[in-house]
Amino acid sequence: MLPLRPVCGGIWRAAVHTVRMSRGAPPYRLFSSTCDGAPAALADADTIFALSSGHGRCGVAVVRVSGPASATALRCMAGFTQRLPPPRTALLRSITDPRSTEVLDRGLVLWFPAPRSFSGEDSVEFHIHGGPAVVTAVLQALGSVPGLRPAEAGEFTRRAFQAGKLGLTEVEGLGDLIHAETEAQRRQALRQMSGELGRLYQDWSDRLKRCLAHVEAFIDFSEDELIEDGVLNRVDVSVSDLQAEIERHLKDERRGERLRSGVQVVIAGATNAGKSSLLNKLCQRPAAIVSPIAGTTRDVVETALDLGGFPVLLSDTAGLRDSSDLVEREGVRRARERVEQADLTLVVVDSAHLPSEVDRAATFLREHLRSVLPDTDRCLLVLNKADLLPEKQRQKLDTELRGVSGLPAVRLISCQTNEGLKAFLTVLHSSVKTLCGDPLFGAPTLTQARHRAHLQRCAAALAQYQRYRDTDLALAAEGVRLAVTSLGRITGRVGAEEILDIIFKDFCIGK
Amino acid sequence: MLRKKLPFLHSLLSPVSRHVGHLTGHQYDVIVVGGGHAGTEAAAAAARVGAETLLITQKIHTIGALSCNPSLGGVGKGQLVKEVDALDGLCGRAGDWAGIHFSILNRRKGPAVWGPRAQLDRQRYRDFIQSELLSTPRLTVVEGSVEELLVTEPNPEEPGHHRVTGIRLANGSHAISARSVVLTTGTFLSGSLFVGQTTSPGGRIGDAPSSAGLSHTLRERLGLRTGRLRTGTPPRIVKDSVDLSLAKLHLPDSHPTPFSFLNTHTHCKPEEQLPCYLTFTTPGVERVVRESLQLNCHIQQDTKGPRYCPSIESRVLRFPGRSHQVWLEPEGVTSDLLYPQGLSMTMPPDIQLRLIREIPPMRRAEIHTPGYGVQYDFVCPTQLSPALQVKSTQGLFLAGQINGTTGYEEAAAQGLWAGANAARSALSMPTVTLSRTESYIGVLIDDLVSRGVTEPYRMFTSRAEFRTSLRPDNADLRLTPKGFEEVGCVSSVRYQESLRVRNSLQDALTALQALFLSTSSWKKKLPSVPISETKSTLLTGLDLLQYNDVTFEMLASAFPESLSSFMEFAQRLKIEAVYKPHCDLNKKEIERIQREENMSLPQDIDYFSLPVSLSDEVREILDRVRPSTLGAATRLEGITPAAVVNLLNYVRVTEKKKETHRNQRQQEAQRDEELCANSASLPQ
């Protein structure tokens, strides 16, 4: 990987350069097709991106980018160093993270130069695999491209409208559509804001507003008033505390984001252990073909389900074994890949294959787990076909395997008789719940890539404060202003009057 | 470069008339009512734009009087002075002429928030403004009190809509007609003065109250909503009675910086400047305030006063147990008075004396004129367009405290803009607006007309979203070309100078960018600068100039052949270099806002019957505020994105209809023409 870096660094610089160049370009003409010479309205020169397909459940996800820096995104994420691809032609490319050069997915990319695109602006579409992990990774990579930001509710549609790209009926429904999107986002935000996460953001926002008010007071009033220099020192401390807290929060393994797209649960194990039967039991329909023939499942079978209110994306995979069959080998490769990306793996074992002694059974299971999983932190052990065991052995395994060290939670079930299924579901539910990070009781976690992008901007803006603190307070204050604006996109807009209110409350200002 | 001003005012009295009889029946383009900071700028700007202008004031000798503090500029306010100057207004040059103590506030906080400020000699300031006005072509000044605003009957097609036709003076029923009228009545609109328990009508001590007729016309005839605000001023202290050795000496800048882009130095020589003095209140001051509360009717009323310019009463009541700053400022070179900034008060005069004597340097001080409070009416400014024209009354413009602002600079800025627009309107030219993305004046006006006021409005730098772009140093680049090319209020001399500056700065930046060297070469050229070795990239002169320790002078001495010709702009170039990356970042957002501001919303929309999907709440807000552009609408509280899109949709559809209609009519006209032409060419 290492030798690649300088090359990609070059692309990266080129990308940044493109953005700089494009700033100087004339603003995009809107209404170009309808009202020549009419003043353009409302368009942002920002480039926006969003997942345009549904969340979590689809095999293919479409990520759309729109705005002047779309070409930049295409260059640095799909490896077009020299020239851009031909317009409106699908090309299969590796999609890479411009920061780490890591390959995130292979997928189709399409380039729609303005004005022949959905939004009338330069646009790019990435058609990628639909797993939340891939989608999240691609969205985050896009967020790191200079000039790009996540789209707000209804923004794509608004741009399309401004470019005169919508039909008459669509235009009439536009207000309602944007209203609906805004409402959905508001409800989503509300759900989050009423919990611990909301309190955390609100607390940050209050502290930031106070920082800004104190810096502004120091700029606007300190020459005439009694505002001690100590004010700025306190702001310094607050700003660096906030920056550290936000950065720590951003590194929390993104637990919260799973709430939105579903927890990835993968069923894995040897062939013919009953993985597909388990899938069918869990989703209560024959989603996967079940047969006594080993190696029936060859590809990944995905099902979305609602587990006690938590969205779960359940995948059945091919049984793990060495095979000479090319198709089956690919299936096994995919199964292993899926297990790597899984939030939770259900390792299914045929109980009939277990040694009858408990100690030997534990050793057997430990070894088996090692062959299936890279680490045993996030998995449940499912001993299927319990109905085939003698009653005595069943009870012994069930009670004695629970406390064995080095083993995850173990449950004996039978997909045939439904024995133990209820107890297993309870364990699965509590695992999923922990993974999602209960917004009401759990630790505050991030729930949206959008929030994440705003928080990243916020932290970066606070760094600007520190950079200019001693040389130019106007530029330092600009950093705090940007931070307040970025956080305000999550918690609500902050106006100049609100800042002035804090100033007059905290200081005795007299001309 | 200071323009020569004749101190012999009376030799210039020719355009002044103390007798208004001959004006009756005369038609003016613009009449300006009031001779304060707003009125003088309005009259001068209207005349510069080309309008025959009449300024009516109660007393000619109080034109340009500083009613309150003897100072100009400051943080935020200094930016306004620079912008007024960039538009060829008076106050910057007047400040340079009358200043006796110059300093740049916030010197250590970054050039975007520098606050140029000066203590003024009251007499010199007045002299300058008066002689400037009296030598302005197309401007006539007359003494008088306006009794009534003359307006047409409401237009039957547009109920509630009037047109201004002129004014009527008191004591003689002289009507003078004009196409535009600018009202700058300050605190005189239903003003009352307060000292202790005494209340008397008036707007300023020593001046007659203005007639009730004007208030009546605005409220009853035109149906304008008004509110009430209060302000106050401190007692003036006899200088000889103060022991200044007990106060802290505060010296001006050793090199005074002029306000005006046209001046290279101030009238006052550096060594002739006067100092200010700083002292503090004592617990005794608080005691006196508390003991006299029941004798103080101004303070007992709940009319809104400015939070940032509070009386000493509100200061000690709100922040008790503290020591508050009091500045003792000179009133002029020959004046024997001091202005105690921070001691605005309205208690009875004998208690005022007791209060100031609680402050050590003023133990034996004498009061020359007691402090007093003023309460006055203002017109809710959301009823104005961004040209400061009353939306419902064609030709009526308002500026200054009548719009709910406080401060000389805020008044001057509005006066200039209202005056220029009044003239344009009178001369049948379209009115012009300034965006909040390009100037503090734009911020001020946009805040007023789209949000309104709840307390006297004062400018702060924190109100400007694009503070790093709207700097005092670049006001000329931002506004002078526009002032000449689009507004017509800037002289060609100033315009040419601004072009020279703009081109030179551009050339200098190009020259800096052309210096493209490796870090090691730069280290050789500038050994004292800590350039990081790790950077292997090439750096331009512009990059280098962004370093803290690098000045333009250093670069110019390293590369004299390409840079020495720009030495005149050394400071401006340093500022440009440091701020350039940030201003570039702002550009996108600025362009977005400007596009929204270019989408105008028709002023006559009936929001309640508009056939688009808007909630009742949104309709109510839009109807109340009547934003003039889509940009202003988006900034209103309670306006949802969906509402904005629906509005935009509506505007687009109506515009399209109008266009189609226009095209149709054009086609019809063309057809008619062709028909005529054909018939004309038919053989008879």
Short mmCIF file of C-alpha atoms in Angstrom, two decimals, chain B residues 316-645:
data_model
loop_
_atom_site.label_atom_id
_atom_site.label_comp_id
_atom_site.label_asym_id
_atom_site.label_seq_id
_atom_site.Cartn_x
_atom_site.Cartn_y
_atom_site.Cartn_z
CA VAL B 316 -25.38 50.41 39.01
CA LEU B 317 -28.83 48.85 39.30
CA ARG B 318 -28.01 46.04 36.90
CA PHE B 319 -24.46 45.39 38.08
CA PRO B 320 -24.39 46.50 41.72
CA GLY B 321 -21.29 46.49 43.87
CA ARG B 322 -18.99 47.16 40.95
CA SER B 323 -16.79 50.03 39.96
CA HIS B 324 -17.73 51.44 36.55
CA GLN B 325 -15.51 53.28 34.09
CA VAL B 326 -15.95 57.00 33.48
CA TRP B 327 -14.05 58.71 30.68
CA LEU B 328 -13.40 62.42 30.95
CA GLU B 329 -13.19 63.68 27.40
CA PRO B 330 -12.23 67.11 26.05
CA GLU B 331 -14.98 68.98 24.24
CA GLY B 332 -12.64 71.00 22.05
CA VAL B 333 -9.37 72.88 21.85
CA THR B 334 -10.79 76.07 23.30
CA SER B 335 -13.69 74.56 25.25
CA ASP B 336 -13.54 74.77 29.03
CA LEU B 337 -15.86 71.79 29.46
CA LEU B 338 -15.38 68.06 29.93
CA TYR B 339 -17.72 65.31 28.79
CA PRO B 340 -17.99 62.49 31.39
CA GLN B 341 -18.67 59.48 29.18
CA GLY B 342 -20.55 56.80 31.13
CA LEU B 343 -22.39 59.21 33.42
CA SER B 344 -25.55 59.75 31.44
CA MET B 345 -28.18 60.57 34.10
CA THR B 346 -31.65 62.02 34.57
CA MET B 347 -31.95 62.75 38.31
CA PRO B 348 -32.62 66.29 39.56
CA PRO B 349 -29.64 68.65 38.96
CA ASP B 350 -28.73 69.02 42.65
CA ILE B 351 -28.45 65.24 43.00
CA GLN B 352 -26.43 65.05 39.77
CA LEU B 353 -23.93 67.34 41.44
CA ARG B 354 -23.89 65.15 44.55
CA LEU B 355 -23.32 62.09 42.40
CA ILE B 356 -20.38 63.36 40.36
CA ARG B 357 -18.72 64.64 43.53
CA GLU B 358 -18.57 61.03 44.76
CA ILE B 359 -15.93 60.42 42.08
CA PRO B 360 -12.44 61.43 43.30
CA PRO B 361 -11.26 63.75 40.47
CA MET B 362 -14.63 65.51 40.58
CA ARG B 363 -14.77 66.10 44.37
CA ARG B 364 -15.13 69.84 43.79
CA ALA B 365 -16.50 69.71 40.26
CA GLU B 366 -19.13 72.11 38.93
CA ILE B 367 -21.81 71.19 36.44
CA HIS B 368 -22.20 73.48 33.41
CA THR B 369 -25.30 71.81 31.95
CA PRO B 370 -27.13 69.00 33.74
CA GLY B 371 -27.71 65.64 32.10
CA TYR B 372 -31.17 64.76 30.90
CA GLY B 373 -33.18 61.99 29.33
CA VAL B 374 -35.19 62.04 26.11
CA GLN B 375 -38.11 59.89 25.09
CA TYR B 376 -39.16 60.00 21.47
CA ASP B 377 -41.21 58.27 18.82
CA PHE B 378 -39.69 56.18 16.09
CA VAL B 379 -41.33 54.68 13.03
CA CYS B 380 -41.08 50.88 13.01
CA PRO B 381 -38.50 50.47 10.26
CA THR B 382 -39.95 47.26 8.87
CA GLN B 383 -42.34 49.63 7.05
CA LEU B 384 -39.41 50.83 4.93
CA SER B 385 -37.86 49.44 1.77
CA PRO B 386 -34.11 48.79 1.60
CA ALA B 387 -33.86 52.22 -0.06
CA LEU B 388 -35.24 53.60 3.25
CA GLN B 389 -38.40 54.69 1.51
CA VAL B 390 -41.72 54.24 3.32
CA LYS B 391 -43.27 51.34 1.45
CA SER B 392 -46.77 52.80 1.42
CA THR B 393 -45.76 56.37 0.54
CA GLN B 394 -43.95 57.03 -2.71
CA GLY B 395 -41.23 59.63 -2.20
CA LEU B 396 -41.08 59.60 1.61
CA PHE B 397 -37.71 58.57 3.05
CA LEU B 398 -36.70 58.25 6.70
CA ALA B 399 -33.21 58.20 8.22
CA GLY B 400 -31.54 58.28 11.63
CA GLN B 401 -33.13 58.03 15.05
CA ILE B 402 -36.62 58.19 13.51
CA ASN B 403 -35.85 54.62 12.37
CA GLY B 404 -34.96 53.49 15.87
CA THR B 405 -31.17 53.73 15.67
CA THR B 406 -28.74 55.52 17.95
CA GLY B 407 -25.39 57.07 17.16
CA TYR B 408 -23.98 59.68 14.80
CA GLU B 409 -22.43 57.12 12.49
CA GLU B 410 -25.60 55.04 12.12
CA ALA B 411 -27.52 58.24 11.39
CA ALA B 412 -24.97 59.48 8.85
CA ALA B 413 -24.96 56.14 7.02
CA GLN B 414 -28.74 56.05 6.71
CA GLY B 415 -28.87 59.74 5.82
CA LEU B 416 -26.50 59.29 2.93
CA TRP B 417 -28.36 56.28 1.59
CA ALA B 418 -31.83 57.82 2.03
CA GLY B 419 -30.68 61.11 0.48
CA ALA B 420 -29.12 59.41 -2.54
CA ASN B 421 -32.26 57.34 -3.08
CA ALA B 422 -34.59 60.28 -2.54
CA ALA B 423 -32.70 62.10 -5.27
CA ARG B 424 -32.76 59.12 -7.61
CA SER B 425 -36.44 58.66 -7.04
CA ALA B 426 -37.12 62.37 -7.66
CA LEU B 427 -35.05 62.28 -10.85
CA SER B 428 -36.97 59.18 -12.04
CA MET B 429 -34.05 56.82 -11.62
CA PRO B 430 -34.53 53.44 -9.96
CA THR B 431 -33.64 53.26 -6.27
CA VAL B 432 -30.55 51.30 -5.29
CA THR B 433 -29.79 48.93 -2.43
CA LEU B 434 -26.67 47.84 -0.60
CA SER B 435 -26.25 44.21 0.34
CA ARG B 436 -25.25 43.11 3.82
CA THR B 437 -22.59 41.08 2.09
CA GLU B 438 -20.79 44.18 0.83
CA SER B 439 -21.06 46.77 3.58
CA TYR B 440 -21.92 47.62 7.17
CA ILE B 441 -24.41 50.12 5.78
CA GLY B 442 -26.10 47.16 4.10
CA VAL B 443 -26.09 45.22 7.38
CA LEU B 444 -27.57 48.21 9.20
CA ILE B 445 -30.35 48.79 6.69
CA ASP B 446 -31.16 45.10 6.25
CA ASP B 447 -31.39 44.60 10.02
CA LEU B 448 -33.69 47.61 10.30
CA VAL B 449 -36.06 46.89 7.44
CA SER B 450 -36.25 43.13 7.75
CA ARG B 451 -36.08 42.63 11.52
CA GLY B 452 -37.10 45.93 13.04
CA VAL B 453 -35.89 47.22 16.41
CA THR B 454 -36.86 46.65 20.01
CA GLU B 455 -34.22 48.96 21.50
CA PRO B 456 -32.10 51.74 20.00
CA TYR B 457 -30.02 50.02 17.32
CA ARG B 458 -26.28 50.45 17.36
CA MET B 459 -23.73 48.91 15.02
CA PHE B 460 -21.37 46.21 16.28
CA THR B 461 -18.92 44.23 14.21
CA SER B 462 -20.61 41.08 15.51
CA ARG B 463 -23.69 41.96 13.45
CA ALA B 464 -21.79 41.53 10.19
CA GLU B 465 -21.66 37.92 9.00
CA PHE B 466 -18.83 38.69 6.60
CA ARG B 467 -16.74 40.74 8.98
CA THR B 468 -13.44 39.53 7.57
CA SER B 469 -14.42 40.85 4.13
CA LEU B 470 -16.00 44.14 5.31
CA ARG B 471 -12.91 45.78 6.70
CA PRO B 472 -12.26 49.45 7.36
CA ASP B 473 -9.21 49.33 5.09
CA ASN B 474 -11.12 48.20 1.99
CA ALA B 475 -14.30 50.31 2.24
CA ASP B 476 -13.17 52.32 -0.80
CA LEU B 477 -12.72 49.21 -2.93
CA ARG B 478 -16.10 47.89 -1.84
CA LEU B 479 -18.16 51.04 -2.28
CA THR B 480 -16.55 53.90 -4.21
CA PRO B 481 -16.85 52.37 -7.69
CA LYS B 482 -20.44 51.36 -7.02
CA GLY B 483 -21.15 54.82 -5.58
CA PHE B 484 -19.97 56.42 -8.80
CA GLU B 485 -21.17 53.94 -11.38
CA GLU B 486 -24.52 52.89 -9.93
CA VAL B 487 -25.57 55.50 -7.38
CA GLY B 488 -24.09 58.71 -8.68
CA CYS B 489 -23.18 60.06 -5.24
CA VAL B 490 -19.40 59.97 -5.70
CA SER B 491 -17.30 62.65 -7.38
CA SER B 492 -15.18 61.67 -10.32
CA VAL B 493 -12.03 62.75 -8.46
CA ARG B 494 -12.67 60.22 -5.73
CA TYR B 495 -13.71 57.61 -8.28
CA GLN B 496 -10.48 57.99 -10.24
CA GLU B 497 -8.47 57.72 -7.02
CA SER B 498 -10.28 54.51 -6.04
CA LEU B 499 -9.55 53.02 -9.45
CA ARG B 500 -5.89 53.90 -9.11
CA VAL B 501 -5.79 52.22 -5.69
CA ARG B 502 -7.65 49.16 -6.94
CA ASN B 503 -5.38 48.70 -9.93
CA SER B 504 -2.21 49.24 -7.90
CA LEU B 505 -3.29 46.70 -5.29
CA GLN B 506 -4.13 44.23 -8.03
CA ASP B 507 -0.76 44.77 -9.71
CA ALA B 508 1.04 44.37 -6.42
CA LEU B 509 -0.75 41.11 -5.62
CA THR B 510 0.11 39.82 -9.10
CA ALA B 511 3.74 40.79 -8.58
CA LEU B 512 3.77 39.00 -5.22
CA GLN B 513 2.31 35.86 -6.75
CA ALA B 514 4.89 35.98 -9.50
CA LEU B 515 7.67 35.62 -6.91
CA PHE B 516 7.77 31.82 -6.88
CA LEU B 517 10.68 30.46 -4.86
CA SER B 518 11.71 27.34 -2.99
CA THR B 519 11.79 27.50 0.79
CA SER B 520 15.57 27.47 0.81
CA SER B 521 15.74 30.44 -1.57
CA TRP B 522 13.28 32.29 0.64
CA LYS B 523 15.44 31.52 3.66
CA LYS B 524 18.40 33.09 1.90
CA LYS B 525 16.38 36.14 0.94
CA LEU B 526 14.76 36.60 4.34
CA PRO B 527 17.11 35.03 6.89
CA SER B 528 15.22 36.40 9.89
CA VAL B 529 11.94 34.67 9.03
CA PRO B 530 11.36 31.18 10.48
CA ILE B 531 10.29 29.32 7.34
CA SER B 532 9.60 25.68 8.05
CA GLU B 533 12.19 23.42 6.35
CA THR B 534 9.82 20.50 6.02
CA LYS B 535 7.83 22.23 3.35
CA SER B 536 9.35 21.17 0.09
CA THR B 537 6.82 23.10 -1.96
CA LEU B 538 7.39 26.40 -3.68
CA LEU B 539 6.09 29.49 -1.94
CA THR B 540 4.94 32.73 -3.53
CA GLY B 541 5.54 36.19 -2.14
CA LEU B 542 1.86 36.26 -1.24
CA ASP B 543 2.28 33.09 0.85
CA LEU B 544 5.23 34.67 2.62
CA LEU B 545 3.32 37.86 3.33
CA GLN B 546 0.80 35.75 5.26
CA TYR B 547 3.51 34.93 7.82
CA ASN B 548 3.20 36.86 11.07
CA ASP B 549 6.72 38.25 11.01
CA VAL B 550 6.84 39.19 7.35
CA THR B 551 5.99 42.74 6.32
CA PHE B 552 5.62 44.09 2.82
CA GLU B 553 8.57 46.35 3.51
CA MET B 554 10.79 43.28 4.04
CA LEU B 555 9.70 41.75 0.75
CA ALA B 556 10.10 45.05 -1.04
CA SER B 557 13.67 45.45 0.15
CA ALA B 558 14.42 41.88 -0.97
CA PHE B 559 12.82 42.46 -4.39
CA PRO B 560 13.03 46.22 -4.95
CA GLU B 561 12.72 46.02 -8.74
CA SER B 562 9.26 44.40 -8.70
CA LEU B 563 7.79 45.64 -5.42
CA SER B 564 9.22 49.00 -4.36
CA SER B 565 6.74 50.96 -6.46
CA PHE B 566 3.91 49.70 -4.21
CA MET B 567 5.35 50.93 -0.91
CA GLU B 568 2.46 53.38 -0.52
CA PHE B 569 0.17 50.36 0.00
CA ALA B 570 2.43 48.35 2.32
CA GLN B 571 -0.11 48.05 5.14
CA ARG B 572 -3.09 47.40 2.90
CA LEU B 573 -1.19 44.67 1.05
CA LYS B 574 -0.24 42.94 4.28
CA ILE B 575 -3.91 42.96 5.35
CA GLU B 576 -5.08 41.76 1.92
CA ALA B 577 -2.61 38.88 2.02
CA VAL B 578 -3.61 37.68 5.49
CA TYR B 579 -7.35 37.88 4.81
CA LYS B 580 -7.41 36.65 1.24
CA PRO B 581 -7.88 32.92 1.97
CA HIS B 582 -10.73 33.66 4.37
CA CYS B 583 -12.43 36.08 2.05
CA ASP B 584 -12.18 33.51 -0.75
CA LEU B 585 -13.97 31.04 1.50
CA ASN B 586 -16.70 33.60 2.21
CA LYS B 587 -17.22 34.21 -1.49
CA LYS B 588 -19.49 31.23 -2.11
CA GLU B 589 -21.84 32.12 0.69
CA ILE B 590 -21.81 35.78 -0.37
CA GLU B 591 -22.72 34.84 -3.93
CA ARG B 592 -25.56 32.67 -2.69
CA ILE B 593 -27.01 35.46 -0.56
CA GLN B 594 -26.63 37.98 -3.34
CA ARG B 595 -28.52 35.74 -5.73
CA GLU B 596 -31.35 35.44 -3.23
CA GLU B 597 -31.33 39.17 -2.74
CA ASN B 598 -31.70 39.65 -6.45
CA MET B 599 -35.04 37.84 -6.41
CA SER B 600 -37.42 40.62 -5.51
CA LEU B 601 -40.83 39.94 -4.05
CA PRO B 602 -43.53 42.29 -5.34
CA GLN B 603 -44.51 44.77 -2.62
CA ASP B 604 -48.20 44.50 -3.39
CA ILE B 605 -48.61 40.73 -2.90
CA ASP B 606 -51.65 39.84 -0.86
CA TYR B 607 -50.08 37.07 1.13
CA PHE B 608 -53.39 35.95 2.59
CA SER B 609 -54.91 35.15 -0.78
CA LEU B 610 -51.75 33.95 -2.49
CA PRO B 611 -52.68 30.67 -4.22
CA VAL B 612 -49.74 28.71 -2.88
CA SER B 613 -49.44 26.34 0.02
CA LEU B 614 -48.32 28.45 2.98
CA SER B 615 -49.31 28.07 6.59
CA ASP B 616 -51.35 30.85 8.19
CA GLU B 617 -48.45 31.59 10.48
CA VAL B 618 -46.08 32.07 7.55
CA ARG B 619 -48.61 34.24 5.72
CA GLU B 620 -48.95 36.43 8.78
CA ILE B 621 -45.19 36.90 9.11
CA LEU B 622 -44.83 37.70 5.41
CA ASP B 623 -47.72 40.12 5.51
CA ARG B 624 -46.37 41.90 8.57
CA VAL B 625 -42.78 42.25 7.38
CA ARG B 626 -43.33 42.32 3.60
CA PRO B 627 -39.74 41.33 2.77
CA SER B 628 -38.59 42.99 -0.40
CA THR B 629 -36.45 40.08 -1.56
CA LEU B 630 -36.46 36.35 -1.24
CA GLY B 631 -33.16 36.70 0.64
CA ALA B 632 -34.81 38.86 3.28
CA ALA B 633 -37.67 36.37 3.51
CA THR B 634 -35.33 33.45 4.20
CA ARG B 635 -33.79 35.36 7.11
CA LEU B 636 -37.14 35.87 8.83
CA GLU B 637 -37.82 33.81 11.89
CA GLY B 638 -40.55 31.25 11.31
CA ILE B 639 -40.12 30.97 7.55
CA THR B 640 -39.68 27.34 6.56
CA PRO B 641 -37.64 26.04 3.62
CA ALA B 642 -40.86 24.80 2.06
CA ALA B 643 -42.35 28.29 2.31
CA VAL B 644 -39.30 29.76 0.60
CA VAL B 645 -39.58 27.31 -2.26
#
